[in-house]
Amino acid sequence: MENSINIKLKVWRQAGPKAKGRFETYELSNISTDSSFLEMLDILNEQLINKGEEPVAFDHDCREGICGMCSLYINGRPHGPDDDVTTCQLHMRKFKDGQTITIEPWRSAGFPVIKDLIVDRTAFDQIIAAGGYVSVNTGGIPDANAIPIPKPEADEAMDAASCIGCGACVAACKNGSAMLFVSAKVSQMALLPQGRVEATRRAKNMVAKMDELGFGNCTNTGACEVECPKGISLANIARLNREFLKAKLQD
Amino acid sequence: MSSTLGSSIGKKLLMSLSGLFLIMFLLVHLTVNSFLLIPDGGEFFNAGAHFMATTPAIRVIEPLLAIGFLVHILYGVKLTLENRKARGSARYASGKKTTGVTWASQNMLVLGITVGAFLVLHIAHFWVKMKLTGDPLLEHTAISIGGVETEVENAYALVNHTFSYLWIVIVYVVAAVGLAIHLSHGFWSAFQTIGFSNQIWRKRLTVLGNLFAILIGFGFSIIPILQYLFYQG
């Protein structure tokens, strides 16, 4: 197996939100197949800086797949060709020697481009602020048996809570819908007794905010679920529909 | 209430409920149409058509059905336009390589338009003639319903004559296949939208939806084909 590859990058460059963007082509040689995708971009940026050019702007933070900061639409898929990983967990061994790699920002009206590969995802923060929390301070760790929670429910709540809010679901959706994200954030609390208290208000307010911000209507195609780096299930969307309709019926 | 039906989930609820209603209609329609395959010169089918034309319940359901179709079509177009706007105009230069997404789920509007175009033709072929203009083929015929001689319209003659044209048969088969593909996504999707789905039921509903789609597609194709091949003259 080769230890290093030569690649060609087609990278979206856009000076600012209003500027007209274009693809720039860069050639990189001798990239270790053990390096991560973002390390490869670091190498590119170092070369650009040494040449006195503007480095490529891209989002990144923890680089271990839990912060939800990295994005990038790589060769036709959000977070690239590997399954169930974020871009920072993607390795260059997933690419072939001499391959052209196209890197684009998330494309959706709800996520406008700020610069190069960085998009504005504050819409997700606004949706969370509309109800994605428990109002009462729950204090320290409670006694394990004080509030019994069935294991399947606890597991499903944890699975929903693994959503890192990266926005790959919106990027993959032909409808620009944020339903997978919102459904995960509603589900993680709707499944637990502590979250039930505000469940109706949460479902209504988060959906209202999602609609207000211009995200699309879910048509259950399931592209979001396929591309989600955390494997968030479409079953959460069914639960959100249920929670929302139940809440509206109670009005 | 307006805020419920005006929300994204509310609009989808209307799509879902009208879709489920139309699914019920398809089942009834196919059941009555299957009488066309009974080789009794159309007597049983004419009795069925007579029952559908005269039962008070059906008279109430008929305008409801029209509303069901209208809601489904109008909201389908409305939701698609909104979704195009939400998606924005920028496209991915590297295309979409996401695997495991069904073609049907991404082309529901196109499939719907196919079915809608067929519906116009279908209404012109039968409903207009039977309800409004009349047709010489519909001349009354006497059949016995439960031993009682009854004068009914000869709906069978009209159907039989319509399916003597090959192009009409081909159009009907194409529409039936389009409808089947539409249902292969629409069936489970309708249940997902009303919240009746989870990890287990999604699999069940998908299988059930595919079976239903095959039943409808096969049923509505085979009737005109057999009518054309074996029931003429």
PDB file of N, CA, C and O in Angstrom, chain A residues 94-158:
ATOM      1  N   LYS A  94      -8.625   7.321   2.111  1.00  0.00           N
ATOM      2  CA  LYS A  94      -9.891   7.109   1.392  1.00  0.00           C
ATOM      3  C   LYS A  94      -9.805   7.644  -0.045  1.00  0.00           C
ATOM      4  O   LYS A  94     -10.781   7.530  -0.798  1.00  0.00           O
ATOM      5  N   PHE A  95      -8.670   8.260  -0.396  1.00  0.00           N
ATOM      6  CA  PHE A  95      -8.525   8.823  -1.744  1.00  0.00           C
ATOM      7  C   PHE A  95      -7.390   8.118  -2.488  1.00  0.00           C
ATOM      8  O   PHE A  95      -6.494   7.546  -1.869  1.00  0.00           O
ATOM      9  N   LYS A  96      -7.483   8.192  -3.826  1.00  0.00           N
ATOM     10  CA  LYS A  96      -6.486   7.495  -4.653  1.00  0.00           C
ATOM     11  C   LYS A  96      -5.415   8.470  -5.131  1.00  0.00           C
ATOM     12  O   LYS A  96      -5.639   9.676  -5.197  1.00  0.00           O
ATOM     13  N   ASP A  97      -4.282   7.907  -5.474  1.00  0.00           N
ATOM     14  CA  ASP A  97      -3.200   8.705  -6.034  1.00  0.00           C
ATOM     15  C   ASP A  97      -3.658   9.331  -7.356  1.00  0.00           C
ATOM     16  O   ASP A  97      -4.240   8.643  -8.199  1.00  0.00           O
ATOM     17  N   GLY A  98      -3.444  10.626  -7.512  1.00  0.00           N
ATOM     18  CA  GLY A  98      -3.809  11.313  -8.754  1.00  0.00           C
ATOM     19  C   GLY A  98      -5.265  11.739  -8.812  1.00  0.00           C
ATOM     20  O   GLY A  98      -5.706  12.311  -9.808  1.00  0.00           O
ATOM     21  N   GLN A  99      -6.020  11.490  -7.760  1.00  0.00           N
ATOM     22  CA  GLN A  99      -7.447  11.827  -7.758  1.00  0.00           C
ATOM     23  C   GLN A  99      -7.672  13.340  -7.647  1.00  0.00           C
ATOM     24  O   GLN A  99      -6.897  14.046  -7.003  1.00  0.00           O
ATOM     25  N   THR A 100      -8.736  13.805  -8.294  1.00  0.00           N
ATOM     26  CA  THR A 100      -9.153  15.191  -8.119  1.00  0.00           C
ATOM     27  C   THR A 100     -10.221  15.229  -7.033  1.00  0.00           C
ATOM     28  O   THR A 100     -11.191  14.486  -7.092  1.00  0.00           O
ATOM     29  N   ILE A 101     -10.017  16.077  -6.029  1.00  0.00           N
ATOM     30  CA  ILE A 101     -10.962  16.173  -4.917  1.00  0.00           C
ATOM     31  C   ILE A 101     -11.641  17.542  -4.972  1.00  0.00           C
ATOM     32  O   ILE A 101     -10.973  18.569  -4.931  1.00  0.00           O
ATOM     33  N   THR A 102     -12.962  17.531  -5.096  1.00  0.00           N
ATOM     34  CA  THR A 102     -13.725  18.779  -5.143  1.00  0.00           C
ATOM     35  C   THR A 102     -14.244  19.105  -3.744  1.00  0.00           C
ATOM     36  O   THR A 102     -14.883  18.264  -3.111  1.00  0.00           O
ATOM     37  N   ILE A 103     -13.930  20.293  -3.262  1.00  0.00           N
ATOM     38  CA  ILE A 103     -14.345  20.693  -1.916  1.00  0.00           C
ATOM     39  C   ILE A 103     -15.242  21.936  -2.013  1.00  0.00           C
ATOM     40  O   ILE A 103     -14.834  22.971  -2.534  1.00  0.00           O
ATOM     41  N   GLU A 104     -16.482  21.783  -1.506  1.00  0.00           N
ATOM     42  CA  GLU A 104     -17.445  22.886  -1.572  1.00  0.00           C
ATOM     43  C   GLU A 104     -18.011  23.176  -0.193  1.00  0.00           C
ATOM     44  O   GLU A 104     -17.981  22.309   0.686  1.00  0.00           O
ATOM     45  N   PRO A 105     -18.533  24.367   0.006  1.00  0.00           N
ATOM     46  CA  PRO A 105     -19.214  24.641   1.284  1.00  0.00           C
ATOM     47  C   PRO A 105     -20.591  23.988   1.289  1.00  0.00           C
ATOM     48  O   PRO A 105     -21.069  23.549   0.246  1.00  0.00           O
ATOM     49  N   TRP A 106     -21.252  23.866   2.463  1.00  0.00           N
ATOM     50  CA  TRP A 106     -22.657  23.450   2.528  1.00  0.00           C
ATOM     51  C   TRP A 106     -23.439  24.379   1.608  1.00  0.00           C
ATOM     52  O   TRP A 106     -23.227  25.590   1.618  1.00  0.00           O
ATOM     53  N   ARG A 107     -24.363  23.829   0.849  1.00  0.00           N
ATOM     54  CA  ARG A 107     -25.196  24.669  -0.031  1.00  0.00           C
ATOM     55  C   ARG A 107     -26.649  24.576   0.413  1.00  0.00           C
ATOM     56  O   ARG A 107     -27.285  23.526   0.253  1.00  0.00           O
ATOM     57  N   SER A 108     -27.160  25.636   0.986  1.00  0.00           N
ATOM     58  CA  SER A 108     -28.565  25.701   1.350  1.00  0.00           C
ATOM     59  C   SER A 108     -28.876  27.158   1.676  1.00  0.00           C
ATOM     60  O   SER A 108     -28.013  27.860   2.199  1.00  0.00           O
ATOM     61  N   ALA A 109     -30.101  27.598   1.355  1.00  0.00           N
ATOM     62  CA  ALA A 109     -30.425  29.008   1.582  1.00  0.00           C
ATOM     63  C   ALA A 109     -30.306  29.362   3.068  1.00  0.00           C
ATOM     64  O   ALA A 109     -29.981  30.489   3.423  1.00  0.00           O
ATOM     65  N   GLY A 110     -30.539  28.380   3.951  1.00  0.00           N
ATOM     66  CA  GLY A 110     -30.450  28.607   5.395  1.00  0.00           C
ATOM     67  C   GLY A 110     -29.026  28.768   5.900  1.00  0.00           C
ATOM     68  O   GLY A 110     -28.802  29.201   7.028  1.00  0.00           O
ATOM     69  N   PHE A 111     -28.057  28.357   5.082  1.00  0.00           N
ATOM     70  CA  PHE A 111     -26.639  28.409   5.455  1.00  0.00           C
ATOM     71  C   PHE A 111     -25.853  29.244   4.439  1.00  0.00           C
ATOM     72  O   PHE A 111     -25.116  28.690   3.624  1.00  0.00           O
ATOM     73  N   PRO A 112     -25.976  30.579   4.472  1.00  0.00           N
ATOM     74  CA  PRO A 112     -25.251  31.375   3.475  1.00  0.00           C
ATOM     75  C   PRO A 112     -23.724  31.312   3.695  1.00  0.00           C
ATOM     76  O   PRO A 112     -23.259  31.207   4.820  1.00  0.00           O
ATOM     77  N   VAL A 113     -22.981  31.375   2.593  1.00  0.00           N
ATOM     78  CA  VAL A 113     -21.522  31.336   2.674  1.00  0.00           C
ATOM     79  C   VAL A 113     -20.999  32.629   3.301  1.00  0.00           C
ATOM     80  O   VAL A 113     -21.444  33.724   2.958  1.00  0.00           O
ATOM     81  N   ILE A 114     -20.063  32.484   4.264  1.00  0.00           N
ATOM     82  CA  ILE A 114     -19.404  33.653   4.853  1.00  0.00           C
ATOM     83  C   ILE A 114     -18.109  33.924   4.098  1.00  0.00           C
ATOM     84  O   ILE A 114     -17.851  35.030   3.633  1.00  0.00           O
ATOM     85  N   LYS A 115     -17.321  32.891   3.980  1.00  0.00           N
ATOM     86  CA  LYS A 115     -16.065  33.013   3.239  1.00  0.00           C
ATOM     87  C   LYS A 115     -15.576  31.627   2.838  1.00  0.00           C
ATOM     88  O   LYS A 115     -15.633  30.701   3.651  1.00  0.00           O
ATOM     89  N   ASP A 116     -15.110  31.482   1.617  1.00  0.00           N
ATOM     90  CA  ASP A 116     -14.593  30.216   1.093  1.00  0.00           C
ATOM     91  C   ASP A 116     -15.502  29.035   1.452  1.00  0.00           C
ATOM     92  O   ASP A 116     -16.588  28.908   0.907  1.00  0.00           O
ATOM     93  N   LEU A 117     -15.032  28.210   2.404  1.00  0.00           N
ATOM     94  CA  LEU A 117     -15.783  26.989   2.735  1.00  0.00           C
ATOM     95  C   LEU A 117     -16.579  27.142   4.034  1.00  0.00           C
ATOM     96  O   LEU A 117     -17.171  26.179   4.516  1.00  0.00           O
ATOM     97  N   ILE A 118     -16.586  28.350   4.596  1.00  0.00           N
ATOM     98  CA  ILE A 118     -17.290  28.569   5.861  1.00  0.00           C
ATOM     99  C   ILE A 118     -18.699  29.091   5.586  1.00  0.00           C
ATOM    100  O   ILE A 118     -18.871  30.053   4.845  1.00  0.00           O
ATOM    101  N   VAL A 119     -19.691  28.432   6.166  1.00  0.00           N
ATOM    102  CA  VAL A 119     -21.068  28.926   6.044  1.00  0.00           C
ATOM    103  C   VAL A 119     -21.573  29.374   7.414  1.00  0.00           C
ATOM    104  O   VAL A 119     -21.064  28.948   8.446  1.00  0.00           O
ATOM    105  N   ASP A 120     -22.605  30.219   7.374  1.00  0.00           N
ATOM    106  CA  ASP A 120     -23.208  30.751   8.596  1.00  0.00           C
ATOM    107  C   ASP A 120     -24.242  29.750   9.113  1.00  0.00           C
ATOM    108  O   ASP A 120     -25.305  29.587   8.525  1.00  0.00           O
ATOM    109  N   ARG A 121     -23.916  29.086  10.223  1.00  0.00           N
ATOM    110  CA  ARG A 121     -24.845  28.091  10.787  1.00  0.00           C
ATOM    111  C   ARG A 121     -25.510  28.603  12.071  1.00  0.00           C
ATOM    112  O   ARG A 121     -26.005  27.793  12.866  1.00  0.00           O
ATOM    113  N   THR A 122     -25.540  29.916  12.264  1.00  0.00           N
ATOM    114  CA  THR A 122     -26.150  30.441  13.492  1.00  0.00           C
ATOM    115  C   THR A 122     -27.647  30.148  13.543  1.00  0.00           C
ATOM    116  O   THR A 122     -28.255  30.222  14.613  1.00  0.00           O
ATOM    117  N   ALA A 123     -28.239  29.815  12.390  1.00  0.00           N
ATOM    118  CA  ALA A 123     -29.662  29.441  12.383  1.00  0.00           C
ATOM    119  C   ALA A 123     -29.910  28.281  13.347  1.00  0.00           C
ATOM    120  O   ALA A 123     -30.933  28.250  14.043  1.00  0.00           O
ATOM    121  N   PHE A 124     -28.979  27.334  13.418  1.00  0.00           N
ATOM    122  CA  PHE A 124     -29.118  26.200  14.342  1.00  0.00           C
ATOM    123  C   PHE A 124     -29.113  26.681  15.794  1.00  0.00           C
ATOM    124  O   PHE A 124     -29.863  26.168  16.626  1.00  0.00           O
ATOM    125  N   ASP A 125     -28.249  27.662  16.093  1.00  0.00           N
ATOM    126  CA  ASP A 125     -28.204  28.210  17.459  1.00  0.00           C
ATOM    127  C   ASP A 125     -29.537  28.869  17.805  1.00  0.00           C
ATOM    128  O   ASP A 125     -30.028  28.757  18.929  1.00  0.00           O
ATOM    129  N   GLN A 126     -30.119  29.551  16.814  1.00  0.00           N
ATOM    130  CA  GLN A 126     -31.407  30.221  17.059  1.00  0.00           C
ATOM    131  C   GLN A 126     -32.508  29.199  17.323  1.00  0.00           C
ATOM    132  O   GLN A 126     -33.401  29.437  18.135  1.00  0.00           O
ATOM    133  N   ILE A 127     -32.450  28.066  16.624  1.00  0.00           N
ATOM    134  CA  ILE A 127     -33.458  27.015  16.850  1.00  0.00           C
ATOM    135  C   ILE A 127     -33.299  26.443  18.258  1.00  0.00           C
ATOM    136  O   ILE A 127     -34.283  26.231  18.972  1.00  0.00           O
ATOM    137  N   ILE A 128     -32.051  26.212  18.675  1.00  0.00           N
ATOM    138  CA  ILE A 128     -31.804  25.715  20.034  1.00  0.00           C
ATOM    139  C   ILE A 128     -32.319  26.735  21.061  1.00  0.00           C
ATOM    140  O   ILE A 128     -33.001  26.375  22.035  1.00  0.00           O
ATOM    141  N   ALA A 129     -32.033  28.006  20.805  1.00  0.00           N
ATOM    142  CA  ALA A 129     -32.446  29.057  21.744  1.00  0.00           C
ATOM    143  C   ALA A 129     -33.969  29.134  21.860  1.00  0.00           C
ATOM    144  O   ALA A 129     -34.501  29.606  22.862  1.00  0.00           O
ATOM    145  N   ALA A 130     -34.675  28.647  20.836  1.00  0.00           N
ATOM    146  CA  ALA A 130     -36.140  28.698  20.852  1.00  0.00           C
ATOM    147  C   ALA A 130     -36.756  27.629  21.757  1.00  0.00           C
ATOM    148  O   ALA A 130     -37.959  27.644  22.006  1.00  0.00           O
ATOM    149  N   GLY A 131     -35.956  26.668  22.236  1.00  0.00           N
ATOM    150  CA  GLY A 131     -36.547  25.655  23.114  1.00  0.00           C
ATOM    151  C   GLY A 131     -35.715  24.402  23.353  1.00  0.00           C
ATOM    152  O   GLY A 131     -36.170  23.496  24.050  1.00  0.00           O
ATOM    153  N   GLY A 132     -34.539  24.341  22.810  1.00  0.00           N
ATOM    154  CA  GLY A 132     -33.755  23.117  22.907  1.00  0.00           C
ATOM    155  C   GLY A 132     -32.984  22.971  24.209  1.00  0.00           C
ATOM    156  O   GLY A 132     -31.794  22.697  24.220  1.00  0.00           O
ATOM    157  N   TYR A 133     -33.680  23.181  25.329  1.00  0.00           N
ATOM    158  CA  TYR A 133     -33.021  23.123  26.637  1.00  0.00           C
ATOM    159  C   TYR A 133     -34.042  22.750  27.711  1.00  0.00           C
ATOM    160  O   TYR A 133     -35.237  22.719  27.452  1.00  0.00           O
ATOM    161  N   VAL A 134     -33.551  22.468  28.910  1.00  0.00           N
ATOM    162  CA  VAL A 134     -34.416  22.268  30.066  1.00  0.00           C
ATOM    163  C   VAL A 134     -34.232  23.489  30.965  1.00  0.00           C
ATOM    164  O   VAL A 134     -33.107  23.823  31.331  1.00  0.00           O
ATOM    165  N   SER A 135     -35.333  24.168  31.299  1.00  0.00           N
ATOM    166  CA  SER A 135     -35.220  25.480  31.966  1.00  0.00           C
ATOM    167  C   SER A 135     -34.680  25.402  33.381  1.00  0.00           C
ATOM    168  O   SER A 135     -33.997  26.301  33.848  1.00  0.00           O
ATOM    169  N   VAL A 136     -35.036  24.306  34.094  1.00  0.00           N
ATOM    170  CA  VAL A 136     -34.677  24.235  35.508  1.00  0.00           C
ATOM    171  C   VAL A 136     -33.294  23.631  35.668  1.00  0.00           C
ATOM    172  O   VAL A 136     -32.965  22.624  35.031  1.00  0.00           O
ATOM    173  N   ASN A 137     -32.475  24.235  36.503  1.00  0.00           N
ATOM    174  CA  ASN A 137     -31.171  23.683  36.800  1.00  0.00           C
ATOM    175  C   ASN A 137     -31.356  22.345  37.521  1.00  0.00           C
ATOM    176  O   ASN A 137     -31.989  22.285  38.567  1.00  0.00           O
ATOM    177  N   THR A 138     -30.821  21.274  36.939  1.00  0.00           N
ATOM    178  CA  THR A 138     -31.085  19.948  37.493  1.00  0.00           C
ATOM    179  C   THR A 138     -30.112  19.561  38.601  1.00  0.00           C
ATOM    180  O   THR A 138     -30.211  18.481  39.169  1.00  0.00           O
ATOM    181  N   GLY A 139     -29.154  20.436  38.904  1.00  0.00           N
ATOM    182  CA  GLY A 139     -28.248  20.177  40.021  1.00  0.00           C
ATOM    183  C   GLY A 139     -27.258  19.071  39.732  1.00  0.00           C
ATOM    184  O   GLY A 139     -26.961  18.776  38.564  1.00  0.00           O
ATOM    185  N   GLY A 140     -26.772  18.433  40.801  1.00  0.00           N
ATOM    186  CA  GLY A 140     -25.760  17.399  40.650  1.00  0.00           C
ATOM    187  C   GLY A 140     -26.350  16.107  40.137  1.00  0.00           C
ATOM    188  O   GLY A 140     -27.531  16.033  39.806  1.00  0.00           O
ATOM    189  N   ILE A 141     -25.507  15.071  40.074  1.00  0.00           N
ATOM    190  CA  ILE A 141     -25.953  13.774  39.569  1.00  0.00           C
ATOM    191  C   ILE A 141     -26.985  13.186  40.539  1.00  0.00           C
ATOM    192  O   ILE A 141     -26.703  13.007  41.722  1.00  0.00           O
ATOM    193  N   PRO A 142     -28.218  12.892  40.066  1.00  0.00           N
ATOM    194  CA  PRO A 142     -29.232  12.353  40.971  1.00  0.00           C
ATOM    195  C   PRO A 142     -28.984  10.866  41.261  1.00  0.00           C
ATOM    196  O   PRO A 142     -28.224  10.211  40.547  1.00  0.00           O
ATOM    197  N   ASP A 143     -29.629  10.376  42.268  1.00  0.00           N
ATOM    198  CA  ASP A 143     -29.553   8.943  42.579  1.00  0.00           C
ATOM    199  C   ASP A 143     -30.078   8.154  41.384  1.00  0.00           C
ATOM    200  O   ASP A 143     -31.100   8.504  40.794  1.00  0.00           O
ATOM    201  N   ALA A 144     -29.368   7.103  41.041  1.00  0.00           N
ATOM    202  CA  ALA A 144     -29.655   6.376  39.799  1.00  0.00           C
ATOM    203  C   ALA A 144     -31.075   5.827  39.745  1.00  0.00           C
ATOM    204  O   ALA A 144     -31.660   5.698  38.676  1.00  0.00           O
ATOM    205  N   ASN A 145     -31.642   5.505  40.896  1.00  0.00           N
ATOM    206  CA  ASN A 145     -32.961   4.877  40.895  1.00  0.00           C
ATOM    207  C   ASN A 145     -34.086   5.832  41.296  1.00  0.00           C
ATOM    208  O   ASN A 145     -35.223   5.404  41.452  1.00  0.00           O
ATOM    209  N   ALA A 146     -33.763   7.113  41.474  1.00  0.00           N
ATOM    210  CA  ALA A 146     -34.784   8.069  41.900  1.00  0.00           C
ATOM    211  C   ALA A 146     -35.858   8.237  40.825  1.00  0.00           C
ATOM    212  O   ALA A 146     -37.048   8.281  41.117  1.00  0.00           O
ATOM    213  N   ILE A 147     -35.427   8.368  39.578  1.00  0.00           N
ATOM    214  CA  ILE A 147     -36.376   8.460  38.461  1.00  0.00           C
ATOM    215  C   ILE A 147     -36.074   7.302  37.515  1.00  0.00           C
ATOM    216  O   ILE A 147     -35.141   7.371  36.724  1.00  0.00           O
ATOM    217  N   PRO A 148     -36.857   6.233  37.591  1.00  0.00           N
ATOM    218  CA  PRO A 148     -36.558   5.086  36.725  1.00  0.00           C
ATOM    219  C   PRO A 148     -36.833   5.427  35.249  1.00  0.00           C
ATOM    220  O   PRO A 148     -37.888   5.973  34.933  1.00  0.00           O
ATOM    221  N   ILE A 149     -35.867   5.121  34.390  1.00  0.00           N
ATOM    222  CA  ILE A 149     -36.029   5.325  32.956  1.00  0.00           C
ATOM    223  C   ILE A 149     -35.722   4.001  32.261  1.00  0.00           C
ATOM    224  O   ILE A 149     -34.658   3.433  32.468  1.00  0.00           O
ATOM    225  N   PRO A 150     -36.676   3.486  31.462  1.00  0.00           N
ATOM    226  CA  PRO A 150     -36.421   2.213  30.783  1.00  0.00           C
ATOM    227  C   PRO A 150     -35.185   2.314  29.885  1.00  0.00           C
ATOM    228  O   PRO A 150     -34.960   3.347  29.255  1.00  0.00           O
ATOM    229  N   LYS A 151     -34.431   1.237  29.854  1.00  0.00           N
ATOM    230  CA  LYS A 151     -33.179   1.228  29.086  1.00  0.00           C
ATOM    231  C   LYS A 151     -33.366   1.588  27.610  1.00  0.00           C
ATOM    232  O   LYS A 151     -32.596   2.390  27.067  1.00  0.00           O
ATOM    233  N   PRO A 152     -34.389   1.038  26.907  1.00  0.00           N
ATOM    234  CA  PRO A 152     -34.543   1.392  25.490  1.00  0.00           C
ATOM    235  C   PRO A 152     -34.734   2.900  25.283  1.00  0.00           C
ATOM    236  O   PRO A 152     -34.172   3.483  24.357  1.00  0.00           O
ATOM    237  N   GLU A 153     -35.524   3.530  26.185  1.00  0.00           N
ATOM    238  CA  GLU A 153     -35.743   4.976  26.078  1.00  0.00           C
ATOM    239  C   GLU A 153     -34.445   5.733  26.319  1.00  0.00           C
ATOM    240  O   GLU A 153     -34.124   6.692  25.604  1.00  0.00           O
ATOM    241  N   ALA A 154     -33.718   5.311  27.348  1.00  0.00           N
ATOM    242  CA  ALA A 154     -32.448   5.979  27.652  1.00  0.00           C
ATOM    243  C   ALA A 154     -31.497   5.871  26.468  1.00  0.00           C
ATOM    244  O   ALA A 154     -30.822   6.840  26.099  1.00  0.00           O
ATOM    245  N   ASP A 155     -31.458   4.681  25.848  1.00  0.00           N
ATOM    246  CA  ASP A 155     -30.580   4.475  24.685  1.00  0.00           C
ATOM    247  C   ASP A 155     -30.984   5.371  23.524  1.00  0.00           C
ATOM    248  O   ASP A 155     -30.141   6.008  22.884  1.00  0.00           O
ATOM    249  N   GLU A 156     -32.284   5.416  23.261  1.00  0.00           N
ATOM    250  CA  GLU A 156     -32.749   6.248  22.140  1.00  0.00           C
ATOM    251  C   GLU A 156     -32.473   7.722  22.387  1.00  0.00           C
ATOM    252  O   GLU A 156     -32.119   8.468  21.471  1.00  0.00           O
ATOM    253  N   ALA A 157     -32.643   8.150  23.638  1.00  0.00           N
ATOM    254  CA  ALA A 157     -32.355   9.542  23.984  1.00  0.00           C
ATOM    255  C   ALA A 157     -30.875   9.845  23.776  1.00  0.00           C
ATOM    256  O   ALA A 157     -30.511  10.898  23.234  1.00  0.00           O
ATOM    257  N   MET A 158     -30.018   8.899  24.177  1.00  0.00           N
ATOM    258  CA  MET A 158     -28.578   9.098  23.988  1.00  0.00           C
ATOM    259  C   MET A 158     -28.223   9.140  22.502  1.00  0.00           C
ATOM    260  O   MET A 158     -27.395   9.954  22.072  1.00  0.00           O
TER     261      MET A 158
END
